[in-house]
Coordinates of C-alpha atoms and ligand atoms in Angstrom, one line a residue:
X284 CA 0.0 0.0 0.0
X285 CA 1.5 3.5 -1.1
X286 CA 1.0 6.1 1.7
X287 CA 1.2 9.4 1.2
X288 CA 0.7 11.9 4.5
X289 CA 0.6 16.0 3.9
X290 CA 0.8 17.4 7.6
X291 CA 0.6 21.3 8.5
X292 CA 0.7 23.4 11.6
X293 CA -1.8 21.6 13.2
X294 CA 0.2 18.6 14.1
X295 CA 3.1 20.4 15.9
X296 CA 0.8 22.8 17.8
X297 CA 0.9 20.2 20.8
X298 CA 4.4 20.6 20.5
X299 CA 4.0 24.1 21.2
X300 CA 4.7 25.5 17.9
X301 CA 1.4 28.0 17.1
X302 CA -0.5 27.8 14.3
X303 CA -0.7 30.2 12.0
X304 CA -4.8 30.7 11.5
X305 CA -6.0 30.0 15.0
X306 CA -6.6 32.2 17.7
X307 CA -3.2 32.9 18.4
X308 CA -2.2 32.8 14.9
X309 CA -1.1 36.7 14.7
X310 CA 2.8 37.6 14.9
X311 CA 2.7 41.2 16.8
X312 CA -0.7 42.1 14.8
X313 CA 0.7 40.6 11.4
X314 CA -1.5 37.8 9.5
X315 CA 1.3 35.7 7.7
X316 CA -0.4 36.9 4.4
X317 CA 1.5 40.1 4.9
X318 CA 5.1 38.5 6.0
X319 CA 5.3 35.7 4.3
X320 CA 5.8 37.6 0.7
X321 CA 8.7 38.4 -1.4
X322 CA 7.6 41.7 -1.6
X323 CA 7.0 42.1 2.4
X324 CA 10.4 41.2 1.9
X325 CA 11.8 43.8 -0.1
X326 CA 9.8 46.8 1.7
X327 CA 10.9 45.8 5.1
X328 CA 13.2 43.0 5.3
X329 CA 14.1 43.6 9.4
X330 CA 10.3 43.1 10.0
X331 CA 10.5 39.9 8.3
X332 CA 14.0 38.9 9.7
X333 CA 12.7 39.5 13.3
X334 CA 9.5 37.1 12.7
X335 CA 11.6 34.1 11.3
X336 CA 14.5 35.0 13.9
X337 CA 12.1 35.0 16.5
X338 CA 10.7 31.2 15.2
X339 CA 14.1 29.8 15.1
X340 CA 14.6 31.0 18.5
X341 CA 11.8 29.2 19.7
X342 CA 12.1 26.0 18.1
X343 CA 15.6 25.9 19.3
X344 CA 14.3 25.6 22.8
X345 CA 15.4 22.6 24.9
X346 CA 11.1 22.2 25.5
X347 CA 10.3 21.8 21.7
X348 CA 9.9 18.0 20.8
X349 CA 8.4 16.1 18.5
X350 CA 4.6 15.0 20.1
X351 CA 2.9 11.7 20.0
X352 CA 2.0 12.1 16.1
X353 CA 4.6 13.1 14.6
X354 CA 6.9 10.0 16.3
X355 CA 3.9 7.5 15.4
X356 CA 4.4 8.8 11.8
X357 CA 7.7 7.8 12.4
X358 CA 7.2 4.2 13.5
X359 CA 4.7 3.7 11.3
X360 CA 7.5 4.3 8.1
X361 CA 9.7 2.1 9.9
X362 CA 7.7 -0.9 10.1
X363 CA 5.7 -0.2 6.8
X364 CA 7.1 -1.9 3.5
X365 CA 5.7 -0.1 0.7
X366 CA 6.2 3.4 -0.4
X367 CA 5.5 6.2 2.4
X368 CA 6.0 9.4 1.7
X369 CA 5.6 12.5 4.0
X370 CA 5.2 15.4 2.9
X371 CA 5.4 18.8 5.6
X372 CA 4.2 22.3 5.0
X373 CA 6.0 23.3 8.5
X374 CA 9.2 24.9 8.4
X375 CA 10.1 23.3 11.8
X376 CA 12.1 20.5 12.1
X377 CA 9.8 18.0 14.3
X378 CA 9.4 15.4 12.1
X379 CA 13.2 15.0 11.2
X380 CA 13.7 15.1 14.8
X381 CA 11.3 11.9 15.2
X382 CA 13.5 10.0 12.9
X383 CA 10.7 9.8 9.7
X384 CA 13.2 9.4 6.4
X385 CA 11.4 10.4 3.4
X386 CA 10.5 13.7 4.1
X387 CA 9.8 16.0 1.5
X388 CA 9.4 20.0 3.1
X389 CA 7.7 21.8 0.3
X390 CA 7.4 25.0 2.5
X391 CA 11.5 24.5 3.2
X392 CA 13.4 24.5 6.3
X393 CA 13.4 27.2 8.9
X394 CA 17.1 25.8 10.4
X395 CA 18.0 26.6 6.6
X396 CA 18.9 30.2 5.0
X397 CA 19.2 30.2 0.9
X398 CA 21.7 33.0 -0.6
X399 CA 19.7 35.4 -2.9
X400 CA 22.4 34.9 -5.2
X401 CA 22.9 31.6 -6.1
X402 CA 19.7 29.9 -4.1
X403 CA 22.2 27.6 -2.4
X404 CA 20.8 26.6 0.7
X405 CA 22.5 25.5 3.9
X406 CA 21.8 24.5 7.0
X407 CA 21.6 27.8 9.3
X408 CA 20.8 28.5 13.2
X409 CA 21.3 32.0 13.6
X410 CA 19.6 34.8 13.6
X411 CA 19.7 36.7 10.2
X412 CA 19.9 40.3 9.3
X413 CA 19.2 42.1 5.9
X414 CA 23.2 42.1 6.1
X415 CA 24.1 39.0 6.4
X416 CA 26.2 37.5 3.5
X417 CA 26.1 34.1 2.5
X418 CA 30.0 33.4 3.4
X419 CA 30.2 31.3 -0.1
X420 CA 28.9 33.3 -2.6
X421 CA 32.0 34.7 -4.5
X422 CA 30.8 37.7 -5.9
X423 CA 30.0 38.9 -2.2
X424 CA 26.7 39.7 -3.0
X425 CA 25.2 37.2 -1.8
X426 CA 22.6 37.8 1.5
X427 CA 21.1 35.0 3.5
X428 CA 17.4 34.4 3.5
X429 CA 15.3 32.4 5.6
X430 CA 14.7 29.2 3.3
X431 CA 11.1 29.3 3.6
X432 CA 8.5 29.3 0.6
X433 CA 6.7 33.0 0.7
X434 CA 3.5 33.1 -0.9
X435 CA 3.6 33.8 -4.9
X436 CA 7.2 31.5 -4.4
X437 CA 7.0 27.8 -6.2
X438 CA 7.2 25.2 -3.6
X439 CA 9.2 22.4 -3.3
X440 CA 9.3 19.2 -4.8
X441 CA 6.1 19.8 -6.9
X442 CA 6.6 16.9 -9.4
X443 CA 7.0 14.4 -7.2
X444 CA 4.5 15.6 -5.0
X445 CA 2.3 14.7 -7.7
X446 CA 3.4 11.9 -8.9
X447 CA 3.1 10.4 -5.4
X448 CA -0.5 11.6 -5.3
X449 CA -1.1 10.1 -8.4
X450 CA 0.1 6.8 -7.1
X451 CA -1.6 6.5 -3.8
X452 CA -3.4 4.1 -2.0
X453 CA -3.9 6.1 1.0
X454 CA -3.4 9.9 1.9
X455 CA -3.8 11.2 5.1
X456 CA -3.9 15.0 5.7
X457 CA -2.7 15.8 9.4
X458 CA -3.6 19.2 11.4
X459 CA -3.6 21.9 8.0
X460 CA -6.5 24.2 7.2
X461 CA -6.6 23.7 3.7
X462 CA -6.6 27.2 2.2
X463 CA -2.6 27.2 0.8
X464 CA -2.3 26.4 -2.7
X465 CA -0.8 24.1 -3.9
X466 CA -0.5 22.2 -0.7
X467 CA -4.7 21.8 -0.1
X468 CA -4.9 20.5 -3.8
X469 CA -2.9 17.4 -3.5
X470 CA -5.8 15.5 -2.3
X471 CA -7.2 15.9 -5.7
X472 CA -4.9 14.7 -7.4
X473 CA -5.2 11.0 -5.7
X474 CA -6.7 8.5 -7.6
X475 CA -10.3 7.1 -7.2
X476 CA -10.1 4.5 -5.1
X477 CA -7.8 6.0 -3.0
X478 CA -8.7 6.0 1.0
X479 CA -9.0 10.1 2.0
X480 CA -8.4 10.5 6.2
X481 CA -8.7 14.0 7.4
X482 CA -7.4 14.2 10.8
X483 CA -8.5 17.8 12.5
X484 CA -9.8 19.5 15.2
X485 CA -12.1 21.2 12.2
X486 CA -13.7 20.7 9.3
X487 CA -11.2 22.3 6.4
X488 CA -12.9 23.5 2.9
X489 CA -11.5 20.0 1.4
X490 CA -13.2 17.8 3.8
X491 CA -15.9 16.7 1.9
X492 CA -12.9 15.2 -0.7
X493 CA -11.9 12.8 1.9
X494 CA -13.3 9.8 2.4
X495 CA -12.8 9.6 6.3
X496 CA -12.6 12.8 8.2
X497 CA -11.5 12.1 12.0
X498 CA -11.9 15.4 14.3
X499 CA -9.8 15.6 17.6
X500 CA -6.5 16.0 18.6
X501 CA -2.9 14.6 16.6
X502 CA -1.1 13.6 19.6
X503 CA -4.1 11.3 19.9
X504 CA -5.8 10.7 16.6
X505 CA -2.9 10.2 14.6
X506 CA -1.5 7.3 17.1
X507 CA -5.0 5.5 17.0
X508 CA -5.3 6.1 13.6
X509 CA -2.1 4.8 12.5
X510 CA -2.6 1.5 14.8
X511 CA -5.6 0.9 13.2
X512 CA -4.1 0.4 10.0
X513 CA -1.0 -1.5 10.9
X514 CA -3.9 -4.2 12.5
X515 CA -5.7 -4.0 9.1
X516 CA -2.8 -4.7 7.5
X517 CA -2.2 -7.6 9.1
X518 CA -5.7 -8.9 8.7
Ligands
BJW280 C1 -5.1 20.7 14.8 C2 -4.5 20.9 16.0 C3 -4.3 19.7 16.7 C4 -4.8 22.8 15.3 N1 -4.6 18.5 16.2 N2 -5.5 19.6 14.2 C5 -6.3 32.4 -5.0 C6 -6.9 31.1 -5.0 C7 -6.1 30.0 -4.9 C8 -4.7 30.1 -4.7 C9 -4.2 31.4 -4.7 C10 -5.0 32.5 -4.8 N3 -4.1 33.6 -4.8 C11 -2.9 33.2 -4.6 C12 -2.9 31.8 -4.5 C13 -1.7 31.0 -4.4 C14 -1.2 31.0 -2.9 C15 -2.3 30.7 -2.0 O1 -2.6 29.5 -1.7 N4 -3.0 31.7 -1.4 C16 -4.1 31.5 -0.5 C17 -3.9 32.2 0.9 C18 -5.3 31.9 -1.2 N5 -0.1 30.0 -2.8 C19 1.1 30.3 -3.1 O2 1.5 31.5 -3.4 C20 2.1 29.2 -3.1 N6 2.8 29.2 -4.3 C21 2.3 29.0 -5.5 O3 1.1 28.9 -5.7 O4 3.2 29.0 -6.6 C22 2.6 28.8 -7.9 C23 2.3 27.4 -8.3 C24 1.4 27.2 -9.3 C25 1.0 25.9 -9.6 C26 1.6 24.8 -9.0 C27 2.5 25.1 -8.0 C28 2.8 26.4 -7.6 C29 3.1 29.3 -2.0 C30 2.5 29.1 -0.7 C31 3.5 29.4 0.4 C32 2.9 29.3 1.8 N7 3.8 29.7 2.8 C33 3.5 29.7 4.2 C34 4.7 30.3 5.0 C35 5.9 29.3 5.0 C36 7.0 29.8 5.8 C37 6.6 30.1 7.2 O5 6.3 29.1 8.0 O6 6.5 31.2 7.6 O7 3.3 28.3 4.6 S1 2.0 30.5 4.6 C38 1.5 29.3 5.9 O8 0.3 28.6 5.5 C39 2.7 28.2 5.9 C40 1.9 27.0 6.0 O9 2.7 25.9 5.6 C41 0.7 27.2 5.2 C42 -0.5 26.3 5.5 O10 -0.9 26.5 6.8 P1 -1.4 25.2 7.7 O11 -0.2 24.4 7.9 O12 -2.6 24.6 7.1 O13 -1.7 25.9 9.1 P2 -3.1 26.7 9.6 O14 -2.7 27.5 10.8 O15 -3.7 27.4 8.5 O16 -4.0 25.5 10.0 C43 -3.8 24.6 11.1 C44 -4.9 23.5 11.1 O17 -4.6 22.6 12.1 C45 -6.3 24.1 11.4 O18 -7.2 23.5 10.4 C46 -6.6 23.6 12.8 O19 -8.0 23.2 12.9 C47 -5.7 22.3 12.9 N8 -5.3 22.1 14.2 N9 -4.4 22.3 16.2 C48 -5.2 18.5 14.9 N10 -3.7 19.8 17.9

Protein backbone atom coordinates (compact mmCIF):
# COMPACT_ATOMS: atom_id res chain seq x y z
CA UNK A 1 0.00 0.00 0.00
CA UNK A 2 1.51 3.54 -1.14
CA UNK A 3 1.01 6.13 1.69
CA UNK A 4 1.20 9.40 1.22
CA UNK A 5 0.71 11.87 4.53
CA UNK A 6 0.62 15.98 3.92
CA UNK A 7 0.80 17.43 7.63
CA UNK A 8 0.63 21.35 8.48
CA UNK A 9 0.68 23.42 11.61
CA UNK A 10 -1.84 21.58 13.21
CA UNK A 11 0.19 18.63 14.11
CA UNK A 12 3.05 20.38 15.92
CA UNK A 13 0.82 22.84 17.81
CA UNK A 14 0.93 20.17 20.85
CA UNK A 15 4.42 20.57 20.45
CA UNK A 16 4.02 24.06 21.21
CA UNK A 17 4.70 25.54 17.88
CA UNK A 18 1.41 28.01 17.10
CA UNK A 19 -0.45 27.77 14.30
CA UNK A 20 -0.74 30.18 11.97
CA UNK A 21 -4.79 30.69 11.55
CA UNK A 22 -6.02 29.98 15.00
CA UNK A 23 -6.60 32.22 17.73
CA UNK A 24 -3.24 32.92 18.41
CA UNK A 25 -2.22 32.82 14.89
CA UNK A 26 -1.12 36.70 14.74
CA UNK A 27 2.82 37.62 14.93
CA UNK A 28 2.65 41.21 16.82
CA UNK A 29 -0.70 42.10 14.81
CA UNK A 30 0.73 40.58 11.36
CA UNK A 31 -1.48 37.81 9.49
CA UNK A 32 1.30 35.68 7.68
CA UNK A 33 -0.40 36.93 4.39
CA UNK A 34 1.51 40.06 4.88
CA UNK A 35 5.07 38.55 5.98
CA UNK A 36 5.34 35.71 4.32
CA UNK A 37 5.80 37.60 0.71
CA UNK A 38 8.72 38.43 -1.37
CA UNK A 39 7.63 41.66 -1.61
CA UNK A 40 6.98 42.12 2.37
CA UNK A 41 10.41 41.16 1.91
CA UNK A 42 11.79 43.78 -0.11
CA UNK A 43 9.76 46.77 1.73
CA UNK A 44 10.94 45.80 5.09
CA UNK A 45 13.22 42.97 5.32
CA UNK A 46 14.15 43.57 9.45
CA UNK A 47 10.28 43.05 10.00
CA UNK A 48 10.54 39.92 8.28
CA UNK A 49 14.04 38.92 9.68
CA UNK A 50 12.67 39.53 13.28
CA UNK A 51 9.45 37.09 12.71
CA UNK A 52 11.59 34.09 11.30
CA UNK A 53 14.55 34.97 13.90
CA UNK A 54 12.05 34.98 16.49
CA UNK A 55 10.70 31.24 15.24
CA UNK A 56 14.05 29.81 15.06
CA UNK A 57 14.65 30.97 18.48
CA UNK A 58 11.75 29.23 19.73
CA UNK A 59 12.05 26.01 18.13
CA UNK A 60 15.56 25.89 19.32
CA UNK A 61 14.29 25.61 22.81
CA UNK A 62 15.36 22.64 24.87
CA UNK A 63 11.11 22.23 25.53
CA UNK A 64 10.26 21.81 21.72
CA UNK A 65 9.90 18.02 20.82
CA UNK A 66 8.45 16.13 18.50
CA UNK A 67 4.62 15.00 20.12
CA UNK A 68 2.88 11.68 20.04
CA UNK A 69 2.05 12.11 16.13
CA UNK A 70 4.64 13.08 14.63
CA UNK A 71 6.86 9.95 16.27
CA UNK A 72 3.92 7.47 15.41
CA UNK A 73 4.40 8.83 11.79
CA UNK A 74 7.75 7.81 12.36
CA UNK A 75 7.20 4.19 13.47
CA UNK A 76 4.69 3.66 11.32
CA UNK A 77 7.52 4.26 8.10
CA UNK A 78 9.74 2.13 9.93
CA UNK A 79 7.66 -0.87 10.09
CA UNK A 80 5.75 -0.16 6.79
CA UNK A 81 7.07 -1.90 3.53
CA UNK A 82 5.67 -0.09 0.73
CA UNK A 83 6.18 3.40 -0.40
CA UNK A 84 5.50 6.21 2.37
CA UNK A 85 5.99 9.35 1.68
CA UNK A 86 5.64 12.51 3.96
CA UNK A 87 5.16 15.40 2.93
CA UNK A 88 5.41 18.78 5.60
CA UNK A 89 4.17 22.30 5.03
CA UNK A 90 5.99 23.25 8.46
CA UNK A 91 9.17 24.88 8.39
CA UNK A 92 10.06 23.34 11.80
CA UNK A 93 12.06 20.52 12.12
CA UNK A 94 9.79 18.05 14.34
CA UNK A 95 9.45 15.36 12.07
CA UNK A 96 13.20 14.98 11.16
CA UNK A 97 13.71 15.13 14.79
CA UNK A 98 11.25 11.89 15.22
CA UNK A 99 13.45 10.01 12.90
CA UNK A 100 10.67 9.81 9.68
CA UNK A 101 13.23 9.36 6.44
CA UNK A 102 11.37 10.38 3.41
CA UNK A 103 10.51 13.67 4.06
CA UNK A 104 9.81 15.98 1.52
CA UNK A 105 9.40 19.96 3.13
CA UNK A 106 7.68 21.83 0.25
CA UNK A 107 7.45 25.05 2.53
CA UNK A 108 11.55 24.50 3.21
CA UNK A 109 13.41 24.50 6.30
CA UNK A 110 13.38 27.16 8.90
CA UNK A 111 17.09 25.79 10.42
CA UNK A 112 18.02 26.56 6.65
CA UNK A 113 18.91 30.24 5.02
CA UNK A 114 19.23 30.24 0.85
CA UNK A 115 21.71 32.96 -0.58
CA UNK A 116 19.74 35.36 -2.90
CA UNK A 117 22.40 34.94 -5.23
CA UNK A 118 22.95 31.55 -6.11
CA UNK A 119 19.68 29.90 -4.06
CA UNK A 120 22.22 27.62 -2.36
CA UNK A 121 20.83 26.56 0.68
CA UNK A 122 22.55 25.48 3.94
CA UNK A 123 21.79 24.45 7.01
CA UNK A 124 21.61 27.76 9.30
CA UNK A 125 20.84 28.46 13.16
CA UNK A 126 21.26 32.00 13.59
CA UNK A 127 19.57 34.83 13.61
CA UNK A 128 19.68 36.69 10.18
CA UNK A 129 19.87 40.30 9.31
CA UNK A 130 19.19 42.07 5.86
CA UNK A 131 23.19 42.11 6.09
CA UNK A 132 24.09 39.02 6.41
CA UNK A 133 26.15 37.54 3.52
CA UNK A 134 26.14 34.05 2.47
CA UNK A 135 30.01 33.45 3.43
CA UNK A 136 30.17 31.32 -0.14
CA UNK A 137 28.94 33.32 -2.64
CA UNK A 138 31.99 34.72 -4.55
CA UNK A 139 30.77 37.68 -5.89
CA UNK A 140 30.05 38.88 -2.16
CA UNK A 141 26.68 39.71 -2.96
CA UNK A 142 25.15 37.18 -1.78
CA UNK A 143 22.56 37.78 1.55
CA UNK A 144 21.06 35.04 3.47
CA UNK A 145 17.43 34.39 3.53
CA UNK A 146 15.29 32.39 5.62
CA UNK A 147 14.66 29.22 3.29
CA UNK A 148 11.15 29.26 3.55
CA UNK A 149 8.49 29.31 0.64
CA UNK A 150 6.72 33.02 0.71
CA UNK A 151 3.50 33.14 -0.92
CA UNK A 152 3.56 33.82 -4.93
CA UNK A 153 7.23 31.50 -4.42
CA UNK A 154 7.03 27.76 -6.17
CA UNK A 155 7.25 25.16 -3.60
CA UNK A 156 9.15 22.41 -3.28
CA UNK A 157 9.34 19.20 -4.81
CA UNK A 158 6.07 19.76 -6.93
CA UNK A 159 6.56 16.87 -9.39
CA UNK A 160 7.04 14.45 -7.24
CA UNK A 161 4.48 15.58 -5.03
CA UNK A 162 2.29 14.71 -7.67
CA UNK A 163 3.43 11.92 -8.90
CA UNK A 164 3.13 10.42 -5.36
CA UNK A 165 -0.54 11.59 -5.32
CA UNK A 166 -1.10 10.11 -8.45
CA UNK A 167 0.08 6.75 -7.13
CA UNK A 168 -1.65 6.52 -3.84
CA UNK A 169 -3.40 4.12 -2.03
CA UNK A 170 -3.94 6.07 1.04
CA UNK A 171 -3.41 9.94 1.88
CA UNK A 172 -3.83 11.22 5.07
CA UNK A 173 -3.95 14.97 5.68
CA UNK A 174 -2.70 15.78 9.44
CA UNK A 175 -3.63 19.25 11.38
CA UNK A 176 -3.59 21.93 8.00
CA UNK A 177 -6.47 24.16 7.16
CA UNK A 178 -6.56 23.67 3.67
CA UNK A 179 -6.62 27.24 2.17
CA UNK A 180 -2.57 27.20 0.83
CA UNK A 181 -2.31 26.39 -2.72
CA UNK A 182 -0.79 24.08 -3.94
CA UNK A 183 -0.50 22.17 -0.67
CA UNK A 184 -4.70 21.83 -0.08
CA UNK A 185 -4.95 20.46 -3.82
CA UNK A 186 -2.94 17.35 -3.46
CA UNK A 187 -5.83 15.52 -2.27
CA UNK A 188 -7.23 15.93 -5.73
CA UNK A 189 -4.90 14.73 -7.37
CA UNK A 190 -5.19 10.96 -5.75
CA UNK A 191 -6.67 8.47 -7.62
CA UNK A 192 -10.29 7.14 -7.15
CA UNK A 193 -10.15 4.46 -5.08
CA UNK A 194 -7.83 6.00 -3.04
CA UNK A 195 -8.65 5.97 0.97
CA UNK A 196 -8.95 10.06 1.99
CA UNK A 197 -8.37 10.46 6.16
CA UNK A 198 -8.67 13.98 7.39
CA UNK A 199 -7.41 14.24 10.78
CA UNK A 200 -8.47 17.84 12.45
CA UNK A 201 -9.85 19.54 15.15
CA UNK A 202 -12.13 21.23 12.23
CA UNK A 203 -13.68 20.65 9.29
CA UNK A 204 -11.18 22.30 6.37
CA UNK A 205 -12.91 23.54 2.85
CA UNK A 206 -11.50 20.02 1.41
CA UNK A 207 -13.18 17.78 3.80
CA UNK A 208 -15.94 16.69 1.86
CA UNK A 209 -12.87 15.17 -0.72
CA UNK A 210 -11.92 12.84 1.89
CA UNK A 211 -13.30 9.80 2.42
CA UNK A 212 -12.82 9.59 6.30
CA UNK A 213 -12.61 12.82 8.20
CA UNK A 214 -11.48 12.06 11.98
CA UNK A 215 -11.91 15.44 14.27
CA UNK A 216 -9.75 15.60 17.62
CA UNK A 217 -6.52 15.95 18.56
CA UNK A 218 -2.93 14.64 16.59
CA UNK A 219 -1.06 13.55 19.58
CA UNK A 220 -4.12 11.26 19.95
CA UNK A 221 -5.76 10.66 16.57
CA UNK A 222 -2.86 10.17 14.62
CA UNK A 223 -1.46 7.34 17.10
CA UNK A 224 -5.02 5.53 16.99
CA UNK A 225 -5.30 6.11 13.58
CA UNK A 226 -2.06 4.78 12.46
CA UNK A 227 -2.56 1.53 14.75
CA UNK A 228 -5.61 0.94 13.25
CA UNK A 229 -4.14 0.38 10.00
CA UNK A 230 -1.03 -1.52 10.89
CA UNK A 231 -3.94 -4.21 12.45
CA UNK A 232 -5.73 -3.95 9.06
CA UNK A 233 -2.76 -4.70 7.53
CA UNK A 234 -2.21 -7.58 9.15
CA UNK A 235 -5.70 -8.86 8.70
C1 LIG B 1 -5.11 20.74 14.77
C2 LIG B 1 -4.53 20.90 16.02
C3 LIG B 1 -4.28 19.72 16.71
C4 LIG B 1 -4.76 22.84 15.26
N1 LIG B 1 -4.60 18.53 16.16
N2 LIG B 1 -5.46 19.64 14.19
C5 LIG B 1 -6.32 32.42 -5.00
C6 LIG B 1 -6.86 31.15 -5.00
C7 LIG B 1 -6.08 30.00 -4.86
C8 LIG B 1 -4.70 30.13 -4.70
C9 LIG B 1 -4.16 31.40 -4.69
C10 LIG B 1 -4.95 32.52 -4.84
N3 LIG B 1 -4.14 33.61 -4.78
C11 LIG B 1 -2.87 33.19 -4.60
C12 LIG B 1 -2.87 31.85 -4.54
C13 LIG B 1 -1.68 30.97 -4.36
C14 LIG B 1 -1.18 31.03 -2.93
C15 LIG B 1 -2.33 30.69 -1.97
O1 LIG B 1 -2.65 29.54 -1.75
N4 LIG B 1 -2.95 31.69 -1.36
C16 LIG B 1 -4.10 31.46 -0.49
C17 LIG B 1 -3.90 32.16 0.85
C18 LIG B 1 -5.33 31.94 -1.20
N5 LIG B 1 -0.13 30.04 -2.84
C19 LIG B 1 1.14 30.33 -3.14
O2 LIG B 1 1.49 31.46 -3.45
C20 LIG B 1 2.12 29.19 -3.13
N6 LIG B 1 2.85 29.19 -4.34
C21 LIG B 1 2.27 29.03 -5.53
O3 LIG B 1 1.06 28.90 -5.66
O4 LIG B 1 3.16 29.00 -6.57
C22 LIG B 1 2.63 28.85 -7.91
C23 LIG B 1 2.27 27.44 -8.26
C24 LIG B 1 1.38 27.20 -9.29
C25 LIG B 1 1.05 25.90 -9.65
C26 LIG B 1 1.61 24.83 -9.00
C27 LIG B 1 2.49 25.07 -8.00
C28 LIG B 1 2.82 26.36 -7.62
C29 LIG B 1 3.11 29.31 -1.98
C30 LIG B 1 2.46 29.14 -0.65
C31 LIG B 1 3.49 29.36 0.44
C32 LIG B 1 2.88 29.29 1.82
N7 LIG B 1 3.85 29.70 2.77
C33 LIG B 1 3.52 29.65 4.21
C34 LIG B 1 4.69 30.29 4.97
C35 LIG B 1 5.90 29.33 4.98
C36 LIG B 1 7.00 29.84 5.80
C37 LIG B 1 6.59 30.07 7.22
O5 LIG B 1 6.32 29.09 7.96
O6 LIG B 1 6.53 31.25 7.63
O7 LIG B 1 3.32 28.30 4.61
S1 LIG B 1 1.97 30.46 4.63
C38 LIG B 1 1.53 29.30 5.88
O8 LIG B 1 0.32 28.61 5.52
C39 LIG B 1 2.66 28.25 5.89
C40 LIG B 1 1.89 26.99 6.03
O9 LIG B 1 2.65 25.90 5.60
C41 LIG B 1 0.66 27.24 5.21
C42 LIG B 1 -0.51 26.35 5.52
O10 LIG B 1 -0.94 26.53 6.84
P1 LIG B 1 -1.38 25.24 7.68
O11 LIG B 1 -0.22 24.38 7.94
O12 LIG B 1 -2.56 24.61 7.06
O13 LIG B 1 -1.73 25.93 9.12
P2 LIG B 1 -3.06 26.67 9.58
O14 LIG B 1 -2.71 27.47 10.77
O15 LIG B 1 -3.72 27.39 8.47
O16 LIG B 1 -4.05 25.48 10.00
C43 LIG B 1 -3.81 24.64 11.11
C44 LIG B 1 -4.88 23.55 11.11
O17 LIG B 1 -4.57 22.64 12.13
C45 LIG B 1 -6.29 24.08 11.37
O18 LIG B 1 -7.17 23.49 10.42
C46 LIG B 1 -6.63 23.58 12.78
O19 LIG B 1 -7.98 23.19 12.93
C47 LIG B 1 -5.74 22.35 12.89
N8 LIG B 1 -5.26 22.07 14.23
N9 LIG B 1 -4.36 22.27 16.24
C48 LIG B 1 -5.20 18.52 14.92
N10 LIG B 1 -3.72 19.76 17.94
Amino acid sequence: MKVVVLTGAGISAESGIPTFRGAEGLWEGHRVEEIATPTAFQKNPELVHQFYNARRRHLLQDHILPNAAHTALADYEATHDDEFLLITQNVDNLHFVAGSQNILPMHGQLMEAKCTETDKVIPWHLDLTPHTPDPETPSRRGRLRPNVVWFGEMPYGMDKIRRAAQNADLFLAIGTSAVVYPAAGIVQQTPKNCRRVEINLDATPQSEVFTETIRGLASIEVPKFLKRLQSEETI
